[in-house]
Amino acid sequence: MDQPSGRSFMQVLCEKYSPENFPYRRGPGMGVHVPATPQGSPMKDRLNLPSVLVLNSCGITCAGDEKEIAAFCAHVSELDLSDNKLEDWLEVSKIVSNVPQLEFLNLSSNPLNLSVLERTYAGSFSGVRKLVLNNSKASWETVHMILQELPDLEELFLCLNDYETVSCPSICCHSLKLLHITDNNLQDWTEIRKLGVMFPSLDTLVLANNHLNAIEEPDDSLARLFPNLRSISLHKSGLHSWEDIDKLNSFPKLEEVRLLGIPLLQPYTTEERRKLVVARLPSVSKLNGSVVTDGEREDSERFFIRYHIDVPQEEVPFRYHELITKYGKLEPLAEVDLRPQSSAKVEVHFNDQVEEISIRLDQTVAELKKQLKTLVQLPTSNMLLYHFDHEAPFGPEEMKYSSRALHSFGIRDGDKIYVESKTK
């Protein structure tokens, strides 16, 4: 059978991991590890192969000599072949079948949709635990074939594959724990629920950038669909109702949620978004990557009660009544003006004179000297200023930096400014 035109896996391997490009490094798991074979290889002593091979964007179209692959790659556990030109599953099979320890395989951005994955080819992937097929446009038929032949698959990446629907296989995959299926076009919950049927052991589901418009499922059904789901990402989905957020409480093991960039939260401030979501999800311990502490949860729940104090009873969410039972009815927080003081009335002391004046605190020491010039009859260049706060433990503080703003001294009404001449 003729080899496909283009660069082979073995050709690229020999080029990239030659001693000139990848010097030998001592240490556990590093350096050359090639099992002895009777035939030997003229290249064997000239390659230094790590257990993790990165051969992305190398123009690979075919496998090359399978015996050479077997000789060099017996110890390889991770293989990145993303962004190459592999379009035939047979060539991928030739590579993978000769890497017996392979557990991680990245085939992203290869045009593999141009060929059909036969069952005999898929069988060569049987030891793979983590498979990345992002932007490969892999059909659901291909995915089903892979799932049938990979009994230990734990992580699957199907991002950027233009999926608008999900197709369920005849049998489900119990081994899969993590599914990344971001940046597709899965807008309808009837498609997302199929993932729960396909992967009943799913622990982490990443659905970001799918424009999902609602979670339309009875609460008891959600618990059955995703009984083991611990983490879900709904970044930049189309969720626009608080009822959708409340639905997340139906996942019995859910601990982590990501909800940035959804239409529902756009009208709220950053503080309101987080506190209102935390208060609605009592079992979630991590939101948008940040741990929810016990103190933050209590603050959020109290905030939630006060936020809904003036809402008509018929519009108050059920969670409000649960929190009233927990904390009782809370009074609105008193409004405190925390804006910095813009001016202060101070006593200016010079020689034996005392004068009370008002000064702006947004001005600098140099500007204050100009204001005092007429009052104390001193040129600004001959003026020393000291600020005295009667509560300060160390006495007056010299105001010696001309560009320093007055508010940084903590000046308040009743403080004193002492003026002295440099040439007494």
Short mmCIF file of C-alpha atoms in Angstrom, two decimals:
data_model
loop_
_atom_site.label_atom_id
_atom_site.label_comp_id
_atom_site.label_asym_id
_atom_site.label_seq_id
_atom_site.Cartn_x
_atom_site.Cartn_y
_atom_site.Cartn_z
CA MET A 1 0.00 0.00 0.00
CA ASP A 2 1.36 3.45 -0.94
CA GLN A 3 2.27 5.82 1.86
CA PRO A 4 0.31 9.09 1.87
CA SER A 5 2.34 12.07 0.69
CA GLY A 6 3.64 14.51 3.29
CA ARG A 7 5.76 14.20 6.40
CA SER A 8 5.58 11.04 8.47
CA PHE A 9 5.37 10.73 12.24
CA MET A 10 8.75 8.98 12.32
CA GLN A 11 10.38 11.61 10.13
CA VAL A 12 9.25 14.42 12.40
CA LEU A 13 10.17 12.42 15.51
CA CYS A 14 13.71 11.90 14.28
CA GLU A 15 14.10 15.54 13.37
CA LYS A 16 12.70 17.04 16.56
CA TYR A 17 14.27 14.73 19.12
CA SER A 18 17.72 14.42 17.60
CA PRO A 19 20.54 15.34 20.03
CA GLU A 20 21.03 18.64 18.19
CA ASN A 21 17.46 19.77 18.93
CA PHE A 22 16.70 17.90 22.16
CA PRO A 23 19.87 17.27 24.21
CA TYR A 24 20.03 14.29 26.54
CA ARG A 25 18.93 15.13 30.10
CA ARG A 26 19.58 12.95 33.10
CA GLY A 27 16.91 12.28 35.68
CA PRO A 28 13.85 10.09 36.31
CA GLY A 29 11.65 9.72 33.27
CA MET A 30 13.98 11.65 31.00
CA GLY A 31 16.29 10.73 28.22
CA VAL A 32 16.41 7.80 25.86
CA HIS A 33 14.49 4.67 26.72
CA VAL A 34 14.42 2.23 23.85
CA PRO A 35 13.88 -1.48 24.47
CA ALA A 36 16.57 -3.70 23.01
CA THR A 37 15.59 -5.48 19.80
CA PRO A 38 17.56 -8.03 17.80
CA GLN A 39 17.32 -5.96 14.66
CA GLY A 40 18.36 -2.66 16.23
CA SER A 41 17.95 0.66 14.46
CA PRO A 42 20.52 2.95 12.89
CA MET A 43 18.71 5.90 14.52
CA LYS A 44 18.22 4.33 17.94
CA ASP A 45 21.37 5.63 19.59
CA ARG A 46 20.87 9.09 18.12
CA LEU A 47 17.45 9.91 19.65
CA ASN A 48 16.58 11.14 23.14
CA LEU A 49 12.87 10.55 23.71
CA PRO A 50 10.93 11.73 26.77
CA SER A 51 7.74 9.95 27.81
CA VAL A 52 5.72 13.01 26.71
CA LEU A 53 6.00 13.72 22.98
CA VAL A 54 4.83 17.07 21.58
CA LEU A 55 4.63 17.00 17.78
CA ASN A 56 2.00 19.65 17.11
CA SER A 57 1.94 21.77 13.93
CA CYS A 58 4.56 19.64 12.17
CA GLY A 59 2.68 18.85 8.95
CA ILE A 60 2.36 15.13 9.76
CA THR A 61 0.15 13.23 7.31
CA CYS A 62 1.09 9.59 7.96
CA ALA A 63 2.71 7.19 10.41
CA GLY A 64 5.89 6.08 8.73
CA ASP A 65 7.76 2.88 9.62
CA GLU A 66 5.72 1.07 12.29
CA LYS A 67 8.69 -0.99 13.49
CA GLU A 68 10.61 2.19 14.16
CA ILE A 69 7.64 3.64 16.05
CA ALA A 70 7.43 0.51 18.20
CA ALA A 71 11.17 0.58 18.88
CA PHE A 72 11.27 4.22 19.96
CA CYS A 73 7.89 4.76 21.62
CA ALA A 74 7.42 1.74 23.89
CA HIS A 75 7.65 4.01 26.97
CA VAL A 76 5.68 7.02 25.67
CA SER A 77 2.58 7.84 27.76
CA GLU A 78 1.46 11.20 26.29
CA LEU A 79 1.33 12.22 22.64
CA ASP A 80 0.31 15.61 21.21
CA LEU A 81 -0.40 15.45 17.47
CA SER A 82 -2.63 18.52 17.34
CA ASP A 83 -2.75 20.85 14.34
CA ASN A 84 -1.22 18.42 11.86
CA LYS A 85 -2.61 17.14 8.54
CA LEU A 86 -3.74 13.69 9.59
CA GLU A 87 -6.94 12.89 7.70
CA ASP A 88 -6.90 9.09 7.71
CA TRP A 89 -7.80 7.18 10.88
CA LEU A 90 -5.73 4.26 9.56
CA GLU A 91 -2.54 6.32 9.85
CA VAL A 92 -3.48 7.41 13.38
CA SER A 93 -4.11 3.76 14.23
CA LYS A 94 -0.65 2.78 12.95
CA ILE A 95 0.93 5.30 15.29
CA VAL A 96 -1.16 4.58 18.38
CA SER A 97 -1.07 0.78 18.07
CA ASN A 98 2.72 0.96 18.40
CA VAL A 99 2.67 3.10 21.55
CA PRO A 100 1.48 0.51 24.11
CA GLN A 101 1.78 2.75 27.21
CA LEU A 102 -0.20 5.65 25.68
CA GLU A 103 -2.74 7.22 28.05
CA PHE A 104 -3.11 10.78 26.67
CA LEU A 105 -3.70 11.55 22.98
CA ASN A 106 -4.35 14.97 21.43
CA LEU A 107 -5.66 14.91 17.85
CA SER A 108 -7.13 18.42 17.82
CA SER A 109 -7.31 20.37 14.57
CA ASN A 110 -6.62 17.41 12.27
CA PRO A 111 -9.07 16.93 9.34
CA LEU A 112 -10.09 13.45 10.51
CA ASN A 113 -13.69 14.05 9.45
CA LEU A 114 -12.50 13.23 5.93
CA SER A 115 -12.31 9.49 6.73
CA VAL A 116 -14.37 6.88 8.56
CA LEU A 117 -13.15 5.37 11.82
CA GLU A 118 -13.41 1.60 11.43
CA ARG A 119 -13.82 -0.55 14.52
CA THR A 120 -10.46 -2.25 13.89
CA TYR A 121 -8.74 1.16 13.92
CA ALA A 122 -10.57 2.32 17.04
CA GLY A 123 -9.43 -0.81 18.88
CA SER A 124 -5.84 0.48 18.83
CA PHE A 125 -6.91 3.31 21.19
CA SER A 126 -8.06 0.92 23.91
CA GLY A 127 -5.53 2.04 26.56
CA VAL A 128 -6.14 5.78 26.14
CA ARG A 129 -7.64 7.48 29.20
CA LYS A 130 -7.62 11.11 27.99
CA LEU A 131 -8.58 11.95 24.40
CA VAL A 132 -8.68 15.42 22.83
CA LEU A 133 -10.65 15.85 19.59
CA ASN A 134 -11.15 19.62 19.63
CA ASN A 135 -11.80 21.20 16.24
CA SER A 136 -11.54 17.82 14.52
CA LYS A 137 -15.19 17.96 13.41
CA ALA A 138 -15.49 14.37 14.60
CA SER A 139 -19.01 13.05 13.94
CA TRP A 140 -21.10 11.52 16.70
CA GLU A 141 -20.74 8.17 14.91
CA THR A 142 -16.97 8.48 15.33
CA VAL A 143 -17.36 9.43 18.98
CA HIS A 144 -19.64 6.41 19.57
CA MET A 145 -17.10 4.09 17.99
CA ILE A 146 -14.34 5.48 20.21
CA LEU A 147 -16.48 5.12 23.34
CA GLN A 148 -17.17 1.47 22.55
CA GLU A 149 -13.48 0.66 22.07
CA LEU A 150 -12.00 2.71 24.95
CA PRO A 151 -13.22 0.99 28.11
CA ASP A 152 -11.02 3.12 30.41
CA LEU A 153 -11.63 6.56 28.86
CA GLU A 154 -11.89 9.14 31.67
CA GLU A 155 -11.57 12.52 29.94
CA LEU A 156 -12.93 13.58 26.53
CA PHE A 157 -12.58 16.95 24.80
CA LEU A 158 -15.04 17.74 21.98
CA CYS A 159 -14.79 21.52 21.71
CA LEU A 160 -15.19 23.57 18.51
CA ASN A 161 -16.82 20.73 16.56
CA ASP A 162 -19.92 22.66 15.38
CA TYR A 163 -22.33 20.35 17.20
CA GLU A 164 -25.93 21.54 17.22
CA THR A 165 -27.33 18.25 18.49
CA VAL A 166 -26.14 15.27 20.53
CA SER A 167 -26.57 11.70 19.36
CA CYS A 168 -26.87 8.98 22.00
CA PRO A 169 -25.14 5.62 21.45
CA SER A 170 -26.87 2.31 22.08
CA ILE A 171 -24.83 1.77 25.24
CA CYS A 172 -23.60 4.33 27.76
CA CYS A 173 -20.01 4.99 28.84
CA HIS A 174 -19.57 4.49 32.59
CA SER A 175 -15.85 5.31 32.73
CA LEU A 176 -16.00 8.95 31.58
CA LYS A 177 -15.53 11.49 34.40
CA LEU A 178 -14.78 14.73 32.53
CA LEU A 179 -16.32 16.15 29.34
CA HIS A 180 -15.25 19.41 27.69
CA ILE A 181 -17.73 20.30 24.96
CA THR A 182 -17.31 24.07 24.83
CA ASP A 183 -17.72 26.43 21.87
CA ASN A 184 -20.34 24.41 20.03
CA ASN A 185 -23.94 25.42 19.36
CA LEU A 186 -25.89 23.33 21.86
CA GLN A 187 -28.70 25.72 22.74
CA ASP A 188 -31.49 23.32 23.69
CA TRP A 189 -31.58 21.46 27.00
CA THR A 190 -33.03 18.39 25.25
CA GLU A 191 -29.57 17.94 23.71
CA ILE A 192 -27.62 18.53 26.95
CA ARG A 193 -29.69 15.98 28.88
CA LYS A 194 -28.49 13.29 26.45
CA LEU A 195 -24.99 13.77 27.86
CA GLY A 196 -26.30 12.64 31.24
CA VAL A 197 -27.71 9.52 29.62
CA MET A 198 -24.45 8.82 27.77
CA PHE A 199 -22.13 9.48 30.73
CA PRO A 200 -23.83 8.52 34.03
CA SER A 201 -20.55 8.76 36.00
CA LEU A 202 -19.75 12.28 34.79
CA ASP A 203 -18.00 14.36 37.45
CA THR A 204 -17.16 17.52 35.46
CA LEU A 205 -19.14 19.01 32.58
CA VAL A 206 -17.74 22.08 30.77
CA LEU A 207 -20.42 23.69 28.57
CA ALA A 208 -18.99 27.19 28.18
CA ASN A 209 -19.86 29.20 25.05
CA ASN A 210 -22.79 27.04 23.98
CA HIS A 211 -25.60 29.61 24.37
CA LEU A 212 -27.76 27.15 26.33
CA ASN A 213 -31.02 29.09 26.79
CA ALA A 214 -32.64 27.28 29.74
CA ILE A 215 -32.50 24.20 31.98
CA GLU A 216 -35.86 22.63 31.23
CA GLU A 217 -36.06 19.53 33.38
CA PRO A 218 -38.05 18.50 36.47
CA ASP A 219 -35.92 18.55 39.63
CA ASP A 220 -36.17 14.82 40.32
CA SER A 221 -35.24 14.02 36.72
CA LEU A 222 -32.13 16.22 36.93
CA ALA A 223 -30.92 14.24 39.93
CA ARG A 224 -31.28 10.99 37.97
CA LEU A 225 -29.64 12.37 34.83
CA PHE A 226 -26.47 13.65 36.52
CA PRO A 227 -26.19 11.73 39.80
CA ASN A 228 -22.42 12.21 40.16
CA LEU A 229 -21.90 15.68 38.69
CA ARG A 230 -19.60 17.70 40.95
CA SER A 231 -18.62 20.60 38.67
CA ILE A 232 -20.37 22.42 35.82
CA SER A 233 -19.27 25.38 33.70
CA LEU A 234 -21.99 27.49 32.08
CA HIS A 235 -19.77 30.45 31.15
CA LYS A 236 -21.31 32.61 28.42
CA SER A 237 -24.42 30.47 28.14
CA GLY A 238 -27.78 32.04 27.34
CA LEU A 239 -29.34 31.50 30.77
CA HIS A 240 -31.68 34.40 31.57
CA SER A 241 -33.82 33.22 34.49
CA TRP A 242 -33.17 32.77 38.22
CA GLU A 243 -35.20 29.55 37.96
CA ASP A 244 -32.32 28.12 35.87
CA ILE A 245 -29.88 28.90 38.70
CA ASP A 246 -32.22 27.28 41.24
CA LYS A 247 -32.30 24.14 39.06
CA LEU A 248 -28.61 23.60 39.81
CA ASN A 249 -29.59 22.67 43.37
CA SER A 250 -31.13 19.50 41.96
CA PHE A 251 -27.74 17.99 41.12
CA PRO A 252 -27.14 15.97 44.31
CA LYS A 253 -23.31 16.21 44.35
CA LEU A 254 -22.72 19.61 42.74
CA GLU A 255 -19.95 21.61 44.46
CA GLU A 256 -18.47 23.90 41.81
CA VAL A 257 -20.23 26.22 39.33
CA ARG A 258 -18.94 28.72 36.77
CA LEU A 259 -21.47 31.30 35.60
CA LEU A 260 -19.67 34.32 34.16
CA GLY A 261 -21.05 36.22 31.19
CA ILE A 262 -24.68 35.04 31.24
CA PRO A 263 -27.53 37.41 30.27
CA LEU A 264 -29.31 36.94 33.60
CA LEU A 265 -26.50 38.61 35.57
CA GLN A 266 -25.68 41.52 33.25
CA PRO A 267 -27.97 44.12 34.98
CA TYR A 268 -26.39 43.50 38.40
CA THR A 269 -23.21 44.90 39.95
CA THR A 270 -20.24 42.59 40.48
CA GLU A 271 -21.04 42.38 44.21
CA GLU A 272 -24.72 41.67 43.61
CA ARG A 273 -23.98 38.94 41.06
CA ARG A 274 -21.79 36.91 43.37
CA LYS A 275 -23.83 37.37 46.55
CA LEU A 276 -27.18 36.61 44.93
CA VAL A 277 -25.82 33.44 43.28
CA VAL A 278 -24.02 32.24 46.42
CA ALA A 279 -27.21 32.71 48.44
CA ARG A 280 -29.24 30.65 45.95
CA LEU A 281 -26.78 27.74 45.82
CA PRO A 282 -26.28 26.57 49.43
CA SER A 283 -24.32 23.43 48.52
CA VAL A 284 -21.87 25.04 46.10
CA SER A 285 -18.45 25.55 47.71
CA LYS A 286 -16.67 27.16 44.73
CA LEU A 287 -18.11 29.81 42.40
CA ASN A 288 -16.28 31.06 39.29
CA GLY A 289 -13.05 29.53 40.57
CA SER A 290 -13.17 31.17 44.04
CA VAL A 291 -13.88 29.27 47.25
CA VAL A 292 -17.05 30.28 49.08
CA THR A 293 -16.12 30.60 52.75
CA ASP A 294 -18.60 30.19 55.59
CA GLY A 295 -18.32 33.91 56.29
CA GLU A 296 -19.01 34.85 52.68
CA ARG A 297 -22.01 32.53 52.58
CA GLU A 298 -23.55 34.10 55.66
CA ASP A 299 -22.90 37.61 54.33
CA SER A 300 -24.45 36.64 50.99
CA GLU A 301 -27.51 35.08 52.56
CA ARG A 302 -28.12 38.12 54.76
CA PHE A 303 -27.60 40.35 51.71
CA PHE A 304 -30.16 38.23 49.82
CA ILE A 305 -32.78 38.81 52.53
CA ARG A 306 -32.25 42.56 52.57
CA TYR A 307 -32.17 42.71 48.77
CA HIS A 308 -35.70 41.30 48.61
CA ILE A 309 -37.21 43.23 51.55
CA ASP A 310 -39.23 45.55 49.33
CA VAL A 311 -40.16 42.96 46.71
CA PRO A 312 -43.92 42.13 46.60
CA GLN A 313 -44.66 38.87 48.43
CA GLU A 314 -45.97 37.17 45.30
CA GLU A 315 -42.62 37.83 43.57
CA VAL A 316 -40.29 36.82 46.40
CA PRO A 317 -38.23 33.68 45.53
CA PHE A 318 -38.66 30.54 47.61
CA ARG A 319 -35.08 30.85 48.84
CA TYR A 320 -36.03 34.07 50.62
CA HIS A 321 -38.48 32.22 52.86
CA GLU A 322 -35.86 29.55 53.62
CA LEU A 323 -33.39 32.21 54.70
CA ILE A 324 -35.99 34.06 56.78
CA THR A 325 -36.45 30.81 58.69
CA LYS A 326 -32.68 30.68 59.22
CA TYR A 327 -31.95 34.33 60.13
CA GLY A 328 -35.31 35.93 60.81
CA LYS A 329 -36.37 39.23 59.24
CA LEU A 330 -33.48 41.65 59.01
CA GLU A 331 -33.56 45.43 59.10
CA PRO A 332 -32.05 47.33 56.18
CA LEU A 333 -28.43 48.34 56.76
CA ALA A 334 -27.92 51.96 57.74
CA GLU A 335 -26.49 54.04 54.92
CA VAL A 336 -23.04 55.33 55.84
CA ASP A 337 -21.29 57.92 53.71
CA LEU A 338 -17.80 56.52 53.24
CA ARG A 339 -16.66 59.17 50.81
CA PRO A 340 -13.41 60.87 51.90
CA GLN A 341 -13.75 64.30 53.54
CA SER A 342 -13.13 67.05 50.97
CA SER A 343 -12.31 69.91 53.39
CA ALA A 344 -11.51 70.55 57.05
CA LYS A 345 -11.54 73.43 59.51
CA VAL A 346 -8.14 73.67 61.15
CA GLU A 347 -6.28 76.01 63.52
CA VAL A 348 -3.22 77.68 62.02
CA HIS A 349 -0.57 78.52 64.66
CA PHE A 350 2.21 81.01 63.81
CA ASN A 351 4.28 82.73 66.50
CA ASP A 352 1.62 83.72 69.04
CA GLN A 353 -1.19 83.96 66.53
CA VAL A 354 -4.01 81.41 66.09
CA GLU A 355 -6.38 81.58 63.13
CA GLU A 356 -9.15 79.13 62.19
CA ILE A 357 -9.46 78.55 58.46
CA SER A 358 -11.02 76.04 56.08
CA ILE A 359 -8.66 74.13 53.78
CA ARG A 360 -9.29 71.85 50.82
CA LEU A 361 -7.89 68.36 51.36
CA ASP A 362 -7.43 67.59 47.68
CA GLN A 363 -4.67 70.20 47.41
CA THR A 364 -0.95 69.60 47.95
CA VAL A 365 1.38 70.88 50.65
CA ALA A 366 2.78 73.38 48.14
CA GLU A 367 -0.71 74.71 47.42
CA LEU A 368 -1.45 75.01 51.15
CA LYS A 369 1.69 77.10 51.60
CA LYS A 370 0.43 79.48 48.91
CA GLN A 371 -2.90 79.73 50.76
CA LEU A 372 -1.09 80.56 54.03
CA LYS A 373 1.40 83.01 52.48
CA THR A 374 -0.71 86.13 53.10
CA LEU A 375 -1.87 84.96 56.53
CA VAL A 376 1.59 84.34 58.02
CA GLN A 377 3.50 86.87 55.90
CA LEU A 378 6.21 84.40 54.87
CA PRO A 379 7.42 83.39 51.42
CA THR A 380 6.56 79.76 50.64
CA SER A 381 10.27 78.91 50.28
CA ASN A 382 10.87 79.97 53.88
CA MET A 383 7.92 78.13 55.38
CA LEU A 384 7.92 74.92 57.48
CA LEU A 385 4.57 73.23 58.13
CA TYR A 386 3.65 70.69 60.80
CA HIS A 387 0.37 68.83 61.19
CA PHE A 388 -0.80 68.00 64.70
CA ASP A 389 -3.56 65.49 65.37
CA HIS A 390 -4.44 65.48 69.08
CA GLU A 391 -4.98 61.69 68.91
CA ALA A 392 -1.59 60.98 67.31
CA PRO A 393 0.86 59.35 69.76
CA PHE A 394 4.06 60.84 68.28
CA GLY A 395 3.34 64.56 68.20
CA PRO A 396 3.37 66.89 65.17
CA GLU A 397 4.29 65.50 61.72
CA GLU A 398 6.37 67.64 59.40
CA MET A 399 4.67 68.29 56.06
CA LYS A 400 7.92 68.34 54.09
CA TYR A 401 6.96 66.87 50.70
CA SER A 402 5.53 69.63 48.53
CA SER A 403 3.66 67.29 46.16
CA ARG A 404 1.96 65.25 48.89
CA ALA A 405 -1.84 65.60 49.03
CA LEU A 406 -3.29 66.91 52.29
CA HIS A 407 -5.85 64.09 52.59
CA SER A 408 -2.98 61.60 52.99
CA PHE A 409 -2.19 63.17 56.39
CA GLY A 410 -5.64 62.22 57.68
CA ILE A 411 -6.47 65.86 58.47
CA ARG A 412 -9.83 66.34 60.20
CA ASP A 413 -11.86 69.21 61.67
CA GLY A 414 -10.15 70.62 64.76
CA ASP A 415 -6.60 69.58 63.80
CA LYS A 416 -3.75 72.10 64.04
CA ILE A 417 -1.26 73.35 61.45
CA TYR A 418 1.94 74.87 62.90
CA VAL A 419 3.88 77.28 60.69
CA GLU A 420 7.52 78.10 61.40
CA SER A 421 10.11 80.17 59.58
CA LYS A 422 13.20 78.40 58.32
CA THR A 423 15.30 81.42 59.31
CA LYS A 424 14.42 82.14 62.91
#
